[in-house]
Every structure is written in structure tokens, then in C-alpha cells.
């Protein structure tokens, strides 16, 4: 356990033991989600807490928490996505927010390709077909194929580039849509998502959440994707208008979807669950022991580096790295 004069931090929600144990060795940790009276705990520790370890999910780190912790300096968040943290507000207050990029890039990219294959070739459905004894009565119907498909990636960041690199190995043409053209990228760039959807038959979304991407994959985009279209989403569920997607699947406006993320996790719409021609995963893109331990380590390392006076390792763009 940490000494009594170690820096004090708040843990907003459960973290894997690999990270939580290290935090408790180096810091005085207050486990906010365990408090019988959350506000009372915050009042008690307000003048001592200088850091937050944020586990993601539904534990919001926003202005209300910043107000409650006036000595706060840094929020170290678990995950490459950090839409559960109001980073813009943190930046306005001179606070640092860090995330855990890079260490999960390959794992999520692998999962994206696996989910694409599972959706195109209906692998979960084929597995169920065999287990239910239906093969004894006849072969499984023919599926669609990756052959002759073209892919548009929504959000060509670290993970998007890793997905594109893997798609090249399958011989698939790749295009991308994002806020701006990337000078060092050879793939075709589309400033309009609708135009890209009209020119490809497969969309893979790796876009982060937030106001700027909310429901950018909407009914118009899905209509442009067309009846042979497949949507794969491993970014954030809020990027897709879920109601529009359900209608597009029901009406056969598009062919299928493979989803690892949803708008209101862990609640998945019953209409999606009822569909047998989609593949649904419970947000497991980075969920391997190896990768989650690497993510947890980076969360810890950001806090340790900050309090050792070395600055944050992976600050997000919205927050400044200020002199100490």
C-alpha cells in the first residue's frame, strides 16, 4: 500500500486488478463508486485529490467532478476513446487528460477484420446451423463474399490505418472519410461520407464518439451504401443512428451489419437481437488479457509520470501540457 504522504487520486469506477493494484501501491486511492455517499466522500477529500483514474464506461468525468475536486491536475483514462471525459472543459481549466492509444491498435484492428469476415460469411449463423443438427438435413445456404468488395473506412486514425493495412492483404480497395485529407495516405479520400458510401459496398467505422460524429452514419448514408452494403462498427455506437440502421436492416436497404458497439451499452435493442442476419458482439474490440493489461499499464504510467514531474505520456489534443 502507498504511504500516507503519497499523492491522492480518485478511481471513478472499477479497473482490472493489474492496474488497480499498482495504483494502490503508488497512490492513496479513493474508490468513488464504492462510497455510500458519493458527495460526502468528495467533500471530505476535495482539498487533497490531485488525480483521477477513469475506467471509462458510464462513469462521467465532467465539470461537476472538476468542481468537486479543486486541486485536480490530471485525469488518466482507460481506453483510446475518452468521450466519457469532458476533455474540452478540462482543457479550459488547465487540466490534463490522457488516454491509452497505440497499445490496443492491433487488437481492435484484428477484431474489425474478424467481425467483417464473420458478417460476410455468416460465421456465427453457420456455427449455430451445425450445432442445431441442421447440416444432417442439408448444406448451409451460400453466403456473400469479400471478393469484389470495396471498403470505406470512417475515421482513418491509428486503428483505421491498421484496419486498412489488413484489408490490403485481402486485395480489397480502400477509401476513407474523415475531417480532412491526410497528406501521407495513398487511399482515396472522400470529404463527403454519403459520396463514399455510394461508391463502396462496405463501411467500417472506427470513428470516435462525441458531438462531431454523432449519428453521422444515418439513413441517407445507409441508403447510399445500398442493398449489397455491409456496415461494421468497432468505434463508438453513437456514430451510427441505431434506429435508422434497424430500419435499413429490416427493409433490406442494406444487406447486413457487424456491430461491436452500441448507442446505449450494454443495452442492445431487441430488434437487433431478433435479427439473424447480423453479427453482434459485446464491445470486445480490445478485450484480450494482453491488450487490457497494456492499457492498464499506460493508465498507471501516465499518473506516475505526471506526479514524478515528467509530464503526461499520452495527453489528448484538447488538453494543454503546461509547465509545472
PDB file of C-alpha atoms in Angstrom:
ATOM      1  CA  UNK A   1       0.000   0.000   0.000  1.00  0.00           C
ATOM      2  CA  UNK A   2       1.085   3.573  -0.633  1.00  0.00           C
ATOM      3  CA  UNK A   3       2.476   5.716   2.165  1.00  0.00           C
ATOM      4  CA  UNK A   4       0.171   8.274   3.734  1.00  0.00           C
ATOM      5  CA  UNK A   5       2.046  11.151   2.066  1.00  0.00           C
ATOM      6  CA  UNK A   6       1.657   9.716  -1.446  1.00  0.00           C
ATOM      7  CA  UNK A   7      -0.443  11.724  -3.922  1.00  0.00           C
ATOM      8  CA  UNK A   8      -4.178  11.117  -3.546  1.00  0.00           C
ATOM      9  CA  UNK A   9      -6.334  10.122  -6.501  1.00  0.00           C
ATOM     10  CA  UNK A  10      -9.932   9.140  -7.163  1.00  0.00           C
ATOM     11  CA  UNK A  11     -10.833   5.987  -9.064  1.00  0.00           C
ATOM     12  CA  UNK A  12     -14.251   6.634 -10.613  1.00  0.00           C
ATOM     13  CA  UNK A  13     -15.075   3.002 -11.376  1.00  0.00           C
ATOM     14  CA  UNK A  14     -13.598  -0.496 -11.232  1.00  0.00           C
ATOM     15  CA  UNK A  15     -10.330  -1.136 -13.058  1.00  0.00           C
ATOM     16  CA  UNK A  16      -8.727  -4.503 -13.700  1.00  0.00           C
ATOM     17  CA  UNK A  17      -6.629  -5.700 -10.780  1.00  0.00           C
ATOM     18  CA  UNK A  18      -3.452  -5.417 -12.851  1.00  0.00           C
ATOM     19  CA  UNK A  19      -3.830  -1.625 -12.889  1.00  0.00           C
ATOM     20  CA  UNK A  20      -5.746  -1.081  -9.640  1.00  0.00           C
ATOM     21  CA  UNK A  21      -3.119  -2.898  -7.556  1.00  0.00           C
ATOM     22  CA  UNK A  22      -0.335  -0.753  -8.994  1.00  0.00           C
ATOM     23  CA  UNK A  23      -2.283   2.418  -8.300  1.00  0.00           C
ATOM     24  CA  UNK A  24      -2.791   1.393  -4.675  1.00  0.00           C
ATOM     25  CA  UNK A  25       0.946   0.774  -4.292  1.00  0.00           C
ATOM     26  CA  UNK A  26       1.830   4.265  -5.515  1.00  0.00           C
ATOM     27  CA  UNK A  27      -1.117   6.451  -4.525  1.00  0.00           C
ATOM     28  CA  UNK A  28      -3.718   6.920  -1.837  1.00  0.00           C
ATOM     29  CA  UNK A  29      -6.735   5.713  -3.823  1.00  0.00           C
ATOM     30  CA  UNK A  30     -10.348   6.688  -3.108  1.00  0.00           C
ATOM     31  CA  UNK A  31     -12.787   4.304  -4.814  1.00  0.00           C
ATOM     32  CA  UNK A  32     -15.630   6.641  -5.618  1.00  0.00           C
ATOM     33  CA  UNK A  33     -18.112   4.047  -6.871  1.00  0.00           C
ATOM     34  CA  UNK A  34     -17.949   2.198  -3.531  1.00  0.00           C
ATOM     35  CA  UNK A  35     -18.876   5.232  -1.444  1.00  0.00           C
ATOM     36  CA  UNK A  36     -22.211   5.016   0.395  1.00  0.00           C
ATOM     37  CA  UNK A  37     -22.469   8.797  -0.002  1.00  0.00           C
ATOM     38  CA  UNK A  38     -20.529   9.923  -3.070  1.00  0.00           C
ATOM     39  CA  UNK A  39     -20.954  13.654  -2.421  1.00  0.00           C
ATOM     40  CA  UNK A  40     -19.877  13.319   1.205  1.00  0.00           C
ATOM     41  CA  UNK A  41     -16.708  11.496   0.170  1.00  0.00           C
ATOM     42  CA  UNK A  42     -15.906  14.161  -2.413  1.00  0.00           C
ATOM     43  CA  UNK A  43     -16.351  16.915   0.174  1.00  0.00           C
ATOM     44  CA  UNK A  44     -14.043  15.086   2.565  1.00  0.00           C
ATOM     45  CA  UNK A  45     -11.204  14.631   0.071  1.00  0.00           C
ATOM     46  CA  UNK A  46     -11.740  17.738  -2.086  1.00  0.00           C
ATOM     47  CA  UNK A  47      -8.600  19.601  -0.985  1.00  0.00           C
ATOM     48  CA  UNK A  48      -6.300  16.595  -1.242  1.00  0.00           C
ATOM     49  CA  UNK A  49      -7.098  14.810  -4.511  1.00  0.00           C
ATOM     50  CA  UNK A  50      -4.844  15.719  -7.435  1.00  0.00           C
ATOM     51  CA  UNK A  51      -5.592  12.941  -9.904  1.00  0.00           C
ATOM     52  CA  UNK A  52      -8.398  10.805 -11.331  1.00  0.00           C
ATOM     53  CA  UNK A  53      -8.175   7.295 -12.757  1.00  0.00           C
ATOM     54  CA  UNK A  54     -11.186   6.919 -15.047  1.00  0.00           C
ATOM     55  CA  UNK A  55     -12.326   3.478 -16.087  1.00  0.00           C
ATOM     56  CA  UNK A  56     -14.499   4.564 -18.986  1.00  0.00           C
ATOM     57  CA  UNK A  57     -17.961   3.151 -19.441  1.00  0.00           C
ATOM     58  CA  UNK A  58     -20.707   5.194 -17.846  1.00  0.00           C
ATOM     59  CA  UNK A  59     -18.642   6.946 -15.170  1.00  0.00           C
ATOM     60  CA  UNK A  60     -18.747  10.533 -16.393  1.00  0.00           C
ATOM     61  CA  UNK A  61     -15.821  12.804 -15.616  1.00  0.00           C
ATOM     62  CA  UNK A  62     -17.145  16.286 -16.225  1.00  0.00           C
ATOM     63  CA  UNK A  63     -17.478  19.792 -14.856  1.00  0.00           C
ATOM     64  CA  UNK A  64     -19.363  18.588 -11.777  1.00  0.00           C
ATOM     65  CA  UNK A  65     -16.451  16.374 -10.743  1.00  0.00           C
ATOM     66  CA  UNK A  66     -13.926  19.075 -11.607  1.00  0.00           C
ATOM     67  CA  UNK A  67     -15.850  21.495  -9.384  1.00  0.00           C
ATOM     68  CA  UNK A  68     -15.830  18.962  -6.560  1.00  0.00           C
ATOM     69  CA  UNK A  69     -12.051  18.467  -6.825  1.00  0.00           C
ATOM     70  CA  UNK A  70     -10.478  21.959  -6.960  1.00  0.00           C
ATOM     71  CA  UNK A  71      -6.897  20.621  -6.605  1.00  0.00           C
ATOM     72  CA  UNK A  72      -7.269  18.247  -9.543  1.00  0.00           C
ATOM     73  CA  UNK A  73      -4.403  18.227 -12.068  1.00  0.00           C
ATOM     74  CA  UNK A  74      -4.811  15.148 -14.268  1.00  0.00           C
ATOM     75  CA  UNK A  75      -7.400  12.618 -15.462  1.00  0.00           C
ATOM     76  CA  UNK A  76      -5.883   9.357 -16.683  1.00  0.00           C
ATOM     77  CA  UNK A  77      -8.499   7.499 -18.713  1.00  0.00           C
ATOM     78  CA  UNK A  78      -8.620   3.817 -19.662  1.00  0.00           C
ATOM     79  CA  UNK A  79      -9.235   3.319 -23.384  1.00  0.00           C
ATOM     80  CA  UNK A  80      -8.384   5.094 -26.605  1.00  0.00           C
ATOM     81  CA  UNK A  81     -11.872   6.639 -26.684  1.00  0.00           C
ATOM     82  CA  UNK A  82     -12.470   9.235 -23.979  1.00  0.00           C
ATOM     83  CA  UNK A  83     -15.949  10.578 -24.698  1.00  0.00           C
ATOM     84  CA  UNK A  84     -16.864   9.802 -21.059  1.00  0.00           C
ATOM     85  CA  UNK A  85     -14.460  12.623 -20.094  1.00  0.00           C
ATOM     86  CA  UNK A  86     -15.271  16.255 -20.864  1.00  0.00           C
ATOM     87  CA  UNK A  87     -11.809  16.891 -22.262  1.00  0.00           C
ATOM     88  CA  UNK A  88     -12.739  20.277 -23.693  1.00  0.00           C
ATOM     89  CA  UNK A  89     -13.835  21.507 -20.267  1.00  0.00           C
ATOM     90  CA  UNK A  90     -10.704  20.017 -18.727  1.00  0.00           C
ATOM     91  CA  UNK A  91      -8.605  21.928 -21.244  1.00  0.00           C
ATOM     92  CA  UNK A  92     -10.381  25.184 -20.407  1.00  0.00           C
ATOM     93  CA  UNK A  93      -9.488  24.622 -16.762  1.00  0.00           C
ATOM     94  CA  UNK A  94      -5.849  23.771 -17.483  1.00  0.00           C
ATOM     95  CA  UNK A  95      -6.263  20.114 -16.550  1.00  0.00           C
ATOM     96  CA  UNK A  96      -4.547  17.241 -18.326  1.00  0.00           C
ATOM     97  CA  UNK A  97      -6.492  14.304 -19.774  1.00  0.00           C
ATOM     98  CA  UNK A  98      -4.684  11.205 -21.017  1.00  0.00           C
ATOM     99  CA  UNK A  99      -5.915   8.097 -22.819  1.00  0.00           C
ATOM    100  CA  UNK A 100      -4.365   4.762 -23.827  1.00  0.00           C
ATOM    101  CA  UNK A 101      -3.715   4.830 -27.599  1.00  0.00           C
ATOM    102  CA  UNK A 102      -1.437   2.578 -29.673  1.00  0.00           C
ATOM    103  CA  UNK A 103      -1.357  -0.357 -27.245  1.00  0.00           C
ATOM    104  CA  UNK A 104      -4.794  -1.520 -28.433  1.00  0.00           C
ATOM    105  CA  UNK A 105      -4.461  -0.660 -32.126  1.00  0.00           C
ATOM    106  CA  UNK A 106      -3.603  -4.125 -33.423  1.00  0.00           C
ATOM    107  CA  UNK A 107      -6.127  -5.919 -31.228  1.00  0.00           C
ATOM    108  CA  UNK A 108      -9.033  -3.755 -32.352  1.00  0.00           C
ATOM    109  CA  UNK A 109      -7.933  -3.892 -35.994  1.00  0.00           C
ATOM    110  CA  UNK A 110      -7.780  -7.698 -35.801  1.00  0.00           C
ATOM    111  CA  UNK A 111     -11.251  -7.776 -34.298  1.00  0.00           C
ATOM    112  CA  UNK A 112     -12.576  -5.463 -37.032  1.00  0.00           C
ATOM    113  CA  UNK A 113     -11.348  -7.844 -39.720  1.00  0.00           C
ATOM    114  CA  UNK A 114     -12.706 -10.841 -37.812  1.00  0.00           C
ATOM    115  CA  UNK A 115     -16.087  -9.140 -37.444  1.00  0.00           C
ATOM    116  CA  UNK A 116     -16.117  -8.276 -41.150  1.00  0.00           C
ATOM    117  CA  UNK A 117     -15.399 -11.897 -42.083  1.00  0.00           C
ATOM    118  CA  UNK A 118     -17.967 -13.181 -39.601  1.00  0.00           C
ATOM    119  CA  UNK A 119     -20.600 -10.853 -41.046  1.00  0.00           C
ATOM    120  CA  UNK A 120     -19.833 -11.508 -44.699  1.00  0.00           C
ATOM    121  CA  UNK A 121     -19.584 -15.291 -44.350  1.00  0.00           C
ATOM    122  CA  UNK A 122     -22.208 -15.535 -41.560  1.00  0.00           C
ATOM    123  CA  UNK A 123     -19.855 -17.489 -39.301  1.00  0.00           C
ATOM    124  CA  UNK A 124     -21.973 -17.343 -36.102  1.00  0.00           C
ATOM    125  CA  UNK A 125     -25.048 -18.424 -38.057  1.00  0.00           C
ATOM    126  CA  UNK A 126     -23.155 -21.278 -39.701  1.00  0.00           C
ATOM    127  CA  UNK A 127     -21.902 -22.411 -36.295  1.00  0.00           C
ATOM    128  CA  UNK A 128     -25.455 -22.446 -34.926  1.00  0.00           C
ATOM    129  CA  UNK A 129     -26.648 -24.338 -38.023  1.00  0.00           C
ATOM    130  CA  UNK A 130     -24.205 -27.170 -37.312  1.00  0.00           C
ATOM    131  CA  UNK A 131     -24.862 -27.255 -33.553  1.00  0.00           C
ATOM    132  CA  UNK A 132     -28.615 -27.473 -34.143  1.00  0.00           C
ATOM    133  CA  UNK A 133     -28.150 -30.559 -36.312  1.00  0.00           C
ATOM    134  CA  UNK A 134     -29.339 -28.862 -39.478  1.00  0.00           C
ATOM    135  CA  UNK A 135     -26.321 -29.977 -41.526  1.00  0.00           C
ATOM    136  CA  UNK A 136     -27.728 -33.505 -41.389  1.00  0.00           C
ATOM    137  CA  UNK A 137     -30.674 -32.220 -43.410  1.00  0.00           C
ATOM    138  CA  UNK A 138     -28.716 -30.236 -45.983  1.00  0.00           C
ATOM    139  CA  UNK A 139     -25.915 -27.817 -46.667  1.00  0.00           C
ATOM    140  CA  UNK A 140     -25.957 -24.251 -45.343  1.00  0.00           C
ATOM    141  CA  UNK A 141     -27.102 -21.726 -47.985  1.00  0.00           C
ATOM    142  CA  UNK A 142     -24.405 -19.897 -49.936  1.00  0.00           C
ATOM    143  CA  UNK A 143     -23.277 -16.582 -48.465  1.00  0.00           C
ATOM    144  CA  UNK A 144     -21.926 -13.366 -49.905  1.00  0.00           C
ATOM    145  CA  UNK A 145     -18.155 -12.934 -50.224  1.00  0.00           C
ATOM    146  CA  UNK A 146     -15.313 -10.494 -49.692  1.00  0.00           C
ATOM    147  CA  UNK A 147     -14.419 -10.950 -53.327  1.00  0.00           C
ATOM    148  CA  UNK A 148     -15.063  -7.840 -55.422  1.00  0.00           C
ATOM    149  CA  UNK A 149     -15.973  -5.788 -52.352  1.00  0.00           C
ATOM    150  CA  UNK A 150     -14.673  -2.280 -51.779  1.00  0.00           C
ATOM    151  CA  UNK A 151     -14.294  -0.759 -48.332  1.00  0.00           C
ATOM    152  CA  UNK A 152     -14.736   2.754 -46.994  1.00  0.00           C
ATOM    153  CA  UNK A 153     -13.230   3.458 -43.582  1.00  0.00           C
ATOM    154  CA  UNK A 154     -14.856   6.090 -41.404  1.00  0.00           C
ATOM    155  CA  UNK A 155     -12.102   7.536 -39.234  1.00  0.00           C
ATOM    156  CA  UNK A 156      -8.590   6.829 -40.519  1.00  0.00           C
ATOM    157  CA  UNK A 157      -6.681   7.226 -37.272  1.00  0.00           C
ATOM    158  CA  UNK A 158      -4.257   4.720 -35.782  1.00  0.00           C
ATOM    159  CA  UNK A 159      -6.786   1.897 -35.738  1.00  0.00           C
ATOM    160  CA  UNK A 160      -8.291   2.868 -39.094  1.00  0.00           C
ATOM    161  CA  UNK A 161      -4.861   2.690 -40.728  1.00  0.00           C
ATOM    162  CA  UNK A 162      -4.211  -0.716 -39.155  1.00  0.00           C
ATOM    163  CA  UNK A 163      -7.550  -1.958 -40.494  1.00  0.00           C
ATOM    164  CA  UNK A 164      -6.714  -0.602 -43.945  1.00  0.00           C
ATOM    165  CA  UNK A 165      -3.331  -2.340 -43.908  1.00  0.00           C
ATOM    166  CA  UNK A 166      -5.029  -5.652 -43.150  1.00  0.00           C
ATOM    167  CA  UNK A 167      -7.614  -5.091 -45.871  1.00  0.00           C
ATOM    168  CA  UNK A 168      -4.828  -4.613 -48.399  1.00  0.00           C
ATOM    169  CA  UNK A 169      -3.703  -8.167 -47.659  1.00  0.00           C
ATOM    170  CA  UNK A 170      -7.158  -9.336 -48.787  1.00  0.00           C
ATOM    171  CA  UNK A 171      -6.745  -7.414 -52.038  1.00  0.00           C
ATOM    172  CA  UNK A 172      -9.598  -5.026 -51.280  1.00  0.00           C
ATOM    173  CA  UNK A 173      -9.617  -1.413 -52.481  1.00  0.00           C
ATOM    174  CA  UNK A 174      -9.783   1.044 -49.573  1.00  0.00           C
ATOM    175  CA  UNK A 175     -11.117   4.600 -49.328  1.00  0.00           C
ATOM    176  CA  UNK A 176     -11.613   6.799 -46.280  1.00  0.00           C
ATOM    177  CA  UNK A 177     -13.668   9.653 -44.887  1.00  0.00           C
ATOM    178  CA  UNK A 178     -12.548  11.988 -42.123  1.00  0.00           C
ATOM    179  CA  UNK A 179     -12.349  15.633 -41.165  1.00  0.00           C
ATOM    180  CA  UNK A 180      -9.605  16.296 -43.710  1.00  0.00           C
ATOM    181  CA  UNK A 181      -7.388  14.645 -46.304  1.00  0.00           C
ATOM    182  CA  UNK A 182      -4.203  13.091 -44.903  1.00  0.00           C
ATOM    183  CA  UNK A 183      -1.195  14.053 -46.994  1.00  0.00           C
ATOM    184  CA  UNK A 184       0.767  10.873 -46.305  1.00  0.00           C
ATOM    185  CA  UNK A 185      -2.097   8.475 -47.169  1.00  0.00           C
ATOM    186  CA  UNK A 186      -2.498   6.982 -50.633  1.00  0.00           C
ATOM    187  CA  UNK A 187      -6.083   5.772 -50.170  1.00  0.00           C
ATOM    188  CA  UNK A 188      -8.812   7.745 -51.903  1.00  0.00           C
ATOM    189  CA  UNK A 189     -10.244  10.468 -49.685  1.00  0.00           C
ATOM    190  CA  UNK A 190     -13.912  11.446 -49.621  1.00  0.00           C
ATOM    191  CA  UNK A 191     -14.861  14.734 -47.926  1.00  0.00           C
ATOM    192  CA  UNK A 192     -18.491  13.542 -48.157  1.00  0.00           C
ATOM    193  CA  UNK A 193     -19.465  10.389 -46.255  1.00  0.00           C
ATOM    194  CA  UNK A 194     -22.572   9.941 -48.426  1.00  0.00           C
ATOM    195  CA  UNK A 195     -20.446  10.062 -51.584  1.00  0.00           C
ATOM    196  CA  UNK A 196     -18.084   7.446 -50.183  1.00  0.00           C
ATOM    197  CA  UNK A 197     -20.960   5.196 -49.127  1.00  0.00           C
ATOM    198  CA  UNK A 198     -22.360   5.384 -52.667  1.00  0.00           C
ATOM    199  CA  UNK A 199     -19.025   4.306 -54.153  1.00  0.00           C
ATOM    200  CA  UNK A 200     -18.298   1.358 -51.822  1.00  0.00           C
ATOM    201  CA  UNK A 201     -20.344  -1.580 -50.573  1.00  0.00           C
ATOM    202  CA  UNK A 202     -18.711  -1.990 -47.157  1.00  0.00           C
ATOM    203  CA  UNK A 203     -18.335   0.633 -44.428  1.00  0.00           C
ATOM    204  CA  UNK A 204     -16.071   0.086 -41.442  1.00  0.00           C
ATOM    205  CA  UNK A 205     -16.458   2.728 -38.753  1.00  0.00           C
ATOM    206  CA  UNK A 206     -13.550   3.307 -36.390  1.00  0.00           C
ATOM    207  CA  UNK A 207     -14.625   6.858 -35.598  1.00  0.00           C
ATOM    208  CA  UNK A 208     -14.546   8.177 -32.018  1.00  0.00           C
ATOM    209  CA  UNK A 209     -17.641   9.352 -30.205  1.00  0.00           C
ATOM    210  CA  UNK A 210     -18.604  12.926 -29.433  1.00  0.00           C
ATOM    211  CA  UNK A 211     -20.765  15.686 -30.845  1.00  0.00           C
ATOM    212  CA  UNK A 212     -18.871  15.948 -34.136  1.00  0.00           C
ATOM    213  CA  UNK A 213     -19.523  12.301 -35.060  1.00  0.00           C
ATOM    214  CA  UNK A 214     -22.959  11.792 -33.519  1.00  0.00           C
ATOM    215  CA  UNK A 215     -25.195   9.874 -35.969  1.00  0.00           C
ATOM    216  CA  UNK A 216     -23.020  10.687 -38.981  1.00  0.00           C
ATOM    217  CA  UNK A 217     -23.909   7.227 -40.305  1.00  0.00           C
ATOM    218  CA  UNK A 218     -27.601   7.912 -40.794  1.00  0.00           C
ATOM    219  CA  UNK A 219     -30.469   6.853 -43.047  1.00  0.00           C
ATOM    220  CA  UNK A 220     -29.052   8.753 -46.019  1.00  0.00           C
ATOM    221  CA  UNK A 221     -25.646   7.120 -45.704  1.00  0.00           C
ATOM    222  CA  UNK A 222     -27.185   3.661 -45.353  1.00  0.00           C
ATOM    223  CA  UNK A 223     -29.377   4.238 -48.397  1.00  0.00           C
ATOM    224  CA  UNK A 224     -26.295   5.268 -50.376  1.00  0.00           C
ATOM    225  CA  UNK A 225     -24.484   2.119 -49.222  1.00  0.00           C
ATOM    226  CA  UNK A 226     -27.179   0.076 -50.932  1.00  0.00           C
ATOM    227  CA  UNK A 227     -28.754  -3.386 -50.827  1.00  0.00           C
ATOM    228  CA  UNK A 228     -25.414  -5.216 -51.013  1.00  0.00           C
ATOM    229  CA  UNK A 229     -23.995  -2.992 -48.293  1.00  0.00           C
ATOM    230  CA  UNK A 230     -22.436  -4.146 -45.046  1.00  0.00           C
ATOM    231  CA  UNK A 231     -21.707  -1.906 -42.046  1.00  0.00           C
ATOM    232  CA  UNK A 232     -19.091  -2.856 -39.462  1.00  0.00           C
ATOM    233  CA  UNK A 233     -18.717  -0.644 -36.376  1.00  0.00           C
ATOM    234  CA  UNK A 234     -15.847  -1.059 -33.908  1.00  0.00           C
ATOM    235  CA  UNK A 235     -15.554   2.632 -32.979  1.00  0.00           C
ATOM    236  CA  UNK A 236     -18.381   4.144 -30.950  1.00  0.00           C
ATOM    237  CA  UNK A 237     -22.060   3.242 -31.058  1.00  0.00           C
ATOM    238  CA  UNK A 238     -23.132   6.897 -31.125  1.00  0.00           C
ATOM    239  CA  UNK A 239     -21.606   7.324 -34.580  1.00  0.00           C
ATOM    240  CA  UNK A 240     -24.491   5.278 -36.037  1.00  0.00           C
ATOM    241  CA  UNK A 241     -28.153   6.284 -35.913  1.00  0.00           C
ATOM    242  CA  UNK A 242     -29.266   2.962 -34.431  1.00  0.00           C
ATOM    243  CA  UNK A 243     -32.956   3.434 -35.233  1.00  0.00           C
ATOM    244  CA  UNK A 244     -32.110   4.197 -38.870  1.00  0.00           C
ATOM    245  CA  UNK A 245     -29.830   1.154 -39.002  1.00  0.00           C
ATOM    246  CA  UNK A 246     -32.542  -1.146 -37.649  1.00  0.00           C
ATOM    247  CA  UNK A 247     -34.992   0.139 -40.255  1.00  0.00           C
ATOM    248  CA  UNK A 248     -32.411  -0.233 -43.034  1.00  0.00           C
ATOM    249  CA  UNK A 249     -31.785  -3.850 -41.995  1.00  0.00           C
ATOM    250  CA  UNK A 250     -35.487  -4.628 -41.699  1.00  0.00           C
ATOM    251  CA  UNK A 251     -36.271  -3.050 -45.069  1.00  0.00           C
ATOM    252  CA  UNK A 252     -33.212  -4.648 -46.730  1.00  0.00           C
ATOM    253  CA  UNK A 253     -31.896  -1.211 -47.589  1.00  0.00           C
ATOM    254  CA  UNK A 254     -28.538  -2.762 -46.674  1.00  0.00           C
ATOM    255  CA  UNK A 255     -27.526  -6.405 -46.537  1.00  0.00           C
ATOM    256  CA  UNK A 256     -26.105  -6.812 -43.048  1.00  0.00           C
ATOM    257  CA  UNK A 257     -24.154  -5.333 -40.157  1.00  0.00           C
ATOM    258  CA  UNK A 258     -21.458  -6.428 -37.737  1.00  0.00           C
ATOM    259  CA  UNK A 259     -21.516  -4.392 -34.524  1.00  0.00           C
ATOM    260  CA  UNK A 260     -19.163  -4.379 -31.559  1.00  0.00           C
ATOM    261  CA  UNK A 261     -20.528  -1.114 -30.149  1.00  0.00           C
ATOM    262  CA  UNK A 262     -23.986   0.312 -29.495  1.00  0.00           C
ATOM    263  CA  UNK A 263     -25.630   3.614 -28.605  1.00  0.00           C
ATOM    264  CA  UNK A 264     -26.686   2.722 -25.064  1.00  0.00           C
ATOM    265  CA  UNK A 265     -24.329  -0.008 -23.895  1.00  0.00           C
ATOM    266  CA  UNK A 266     -24.809  -2.565 -22.504  1.00  0.00           C
ATOM    267  CA  UNK A 267     -28.447  -2.266 -23.596  1.00  0.00           C
ATOM    268  CA  UNK A 268     -28.821  -3.585 -27.148  1.00  0.00           C
ATOM    269  CA  UNK A 269     -32.133  -3.040 -28.959  1.00  0.00           C
ATOM    270  CA  UNK A 270     -34.348  -6.121 -29.050  1.00  0.00           C
ATOM    271  CA  UNK A 271     -34.933  -5.505 -32.758  1.00  0.00           C
ATOM    272  CA  UNK A 272     -31.234  -6.009 -33.440  1.00  0.00           C
ATOM    273  CA  UNK A 273     -31.028  -9.114 -31.262  1.00  0.00           C
ATOM    274  CA  UNK A 274     -34.005 -10.604 -33.093  1.00  0.00           C
ATOM    275  CA  UNK A 275     -32.274 -10.344 -36.462  1.00  0.00           C
ATOM    276  CA  UNK A 276     -30.435 -13.462 -37.559  1.00  0.00           C
ATOM    277  CA  UNK A 277     -28.575 -11.799 -40.420  1.00  0.00           C
ATOM    278  CA  UNK A 278     -26.443  -9.506 -38.241  1.00  0.00           C
ATOM    279  CA  UNK A 279     -23.454 -10.254 -36.009  1.00  0.00           C
ATOM    280  CA  UNK A 280     -23.421  -8.641 -32.559  1.00  0.00           C
ATOM    281  CA  UNK A 281     -20.513  -8.525 -30.096  1.00  0.00           C
ATOM    282  CA  UNK A 282     -20.479  -7.057 -26.554  1.00  0.00           C
ATOM    283  CA  UNK A 283     -17.791  -4.363 -27.109  1.00  0.00           C
ATOM    284  CA  UNK A 284     -14.831  -6.735 -27.047  1.00  0.00           C
ATOM    285  CA  UNK A 285     -12.553  -4.972 -29.552  1.00  0.00           C
ATOM    286  CA  UNK A 286      -9.618  -4.691 -27.138  1.00  0.00           C
ATOM    287  CA  UNK A 287     -10.765  -7.408 -24.757  1.00  0.00           C
ATOM    288  CA  UNK A 288      -7.771  -9.704 -24.570  1.00  0.00           C
ATOM    289  CA  UNK A 289      -5.744 -10.166 -21.391  1.00  0.00           C
ATOM    290  CA  UNK A 290      -2.576  -8.976 -23.142  1.00  0.00           C
ATOM    291  CA  UNK A 291      -4.058  -5.767 -24.525  1.00  0.00           C
ATOM    292  CA  UNK A 292      -6.116  -4.817 -21.477  1.00  0.00           C
ATOM    293  CA  UNK A 293      -3.012  -5.193 -19.302  1.00  0.00           C
ATOM    294  CA  UNK A 294      -1.097  -2.910 -21.675  1.00  0.00           C
ATOM    295  CA  UNK A 295      -3.913  -0.366 -21.495  1.00  0.00           C
ATOM    296  CA  UNK A 296      -3.995  -0.551 -17.705  1.00  0.00           C
ATOM    297  CA  UNK A 297      -0.237  -0.101 -17.548  1.00  0.00           C
ATOM    298  CA  UNK A 298      -0.410   3.033 -19.680  1.00  0.00           C
ATOM    299  CA  UNK A 299      -3.138   4.473 -17.438  1.00  0.00           C
ATOM    300  CA  UNK A 300      -0.846   3.911 -14.440  1.00  0.00           C
ATOM    301  CA  UNK A 301       2.235   5.195 -16.260  1.00  0.00           C
ATOM    302  CA  UNK A 302       0.511   8.461 -17.150  1.00  0.00           C
ATOM    303  CA  UNK A 303      -0.260   9.164 -13.498  1.00  0.00           C
ATOM    304  CA  UNK A 304       3.175   8.095 -12.278  1.00  0.00           C
ATOM    305  CA  UNK A 305       4.953  10.187 -14.903  1.00  0.00           C
ATOM    306  CA  UNK A 306       2.847  13.234 -14.076  1.00  0.00           C
ATOM    307  CA  UNK A 307       3.441  13.094 -10.338  1.00  0.00           C
ATOM    308  CA  UNK A 308       7.146  12.451 -10.869  1.00  0.00           C
ATOM    309  CA  UNK A 309       7.249  15.771 -12.731  1.00  0.00           C
ATOM    310  CA  UNK A 310       7.925  14.210 -16.143  1.00  0.00           C
ATOM    311  CA  UNK A 311       4.657  15.242 -17.750  1.00  0.00           C
ATOM    312  CA  UNK A 312       1.928  13.038 -19.236  1.00  0.00           C
ATOM    313  CA  UNK A 313       2.848  10.262 -21.659  1.00  0.00           C
ATOM    314  CA  UNK A 314      -0.243  10.364 -23.875  1.00  0.00           C
ATOM    315  CA  UNK A 315      -2.206  13.614 -23.426  1.00  0.00           C
ATOM    316  CA  UNK A 316      -5.287  14.092 -25.602  1.00  0.00           C
ATOM    317  CA  UNK A 317      -5.347  17.033 -28.038  1.00  0.00           C
ATOM    318  CA  UNK A 318      -7.925  19.045 -26.090  1.00  0.00           C
ATOM    319  CA  UNK A 319      -5.734  19.472 -23.026  1.00  0.00           C
ATOM    320  CA  UNK A 320      -2.534  21.518 -22.836  1.00  0.00           C
ATOM    321  CA  UNK A 321       0.738  20.271 -21.390  1.00  0.00           C
ATOM    322  CA  UNK A 322       1.532  23.090 -19.032  1.00  0.00           C
ATOM    323  CA  UNK A 323       4.759  23.888 -17.218  1.00  0.00           C
ATOM    324  CA  UNK A 324       4.859  22.714 -13.651  1.00  0.00           C
TER     325      UNK A 324
END
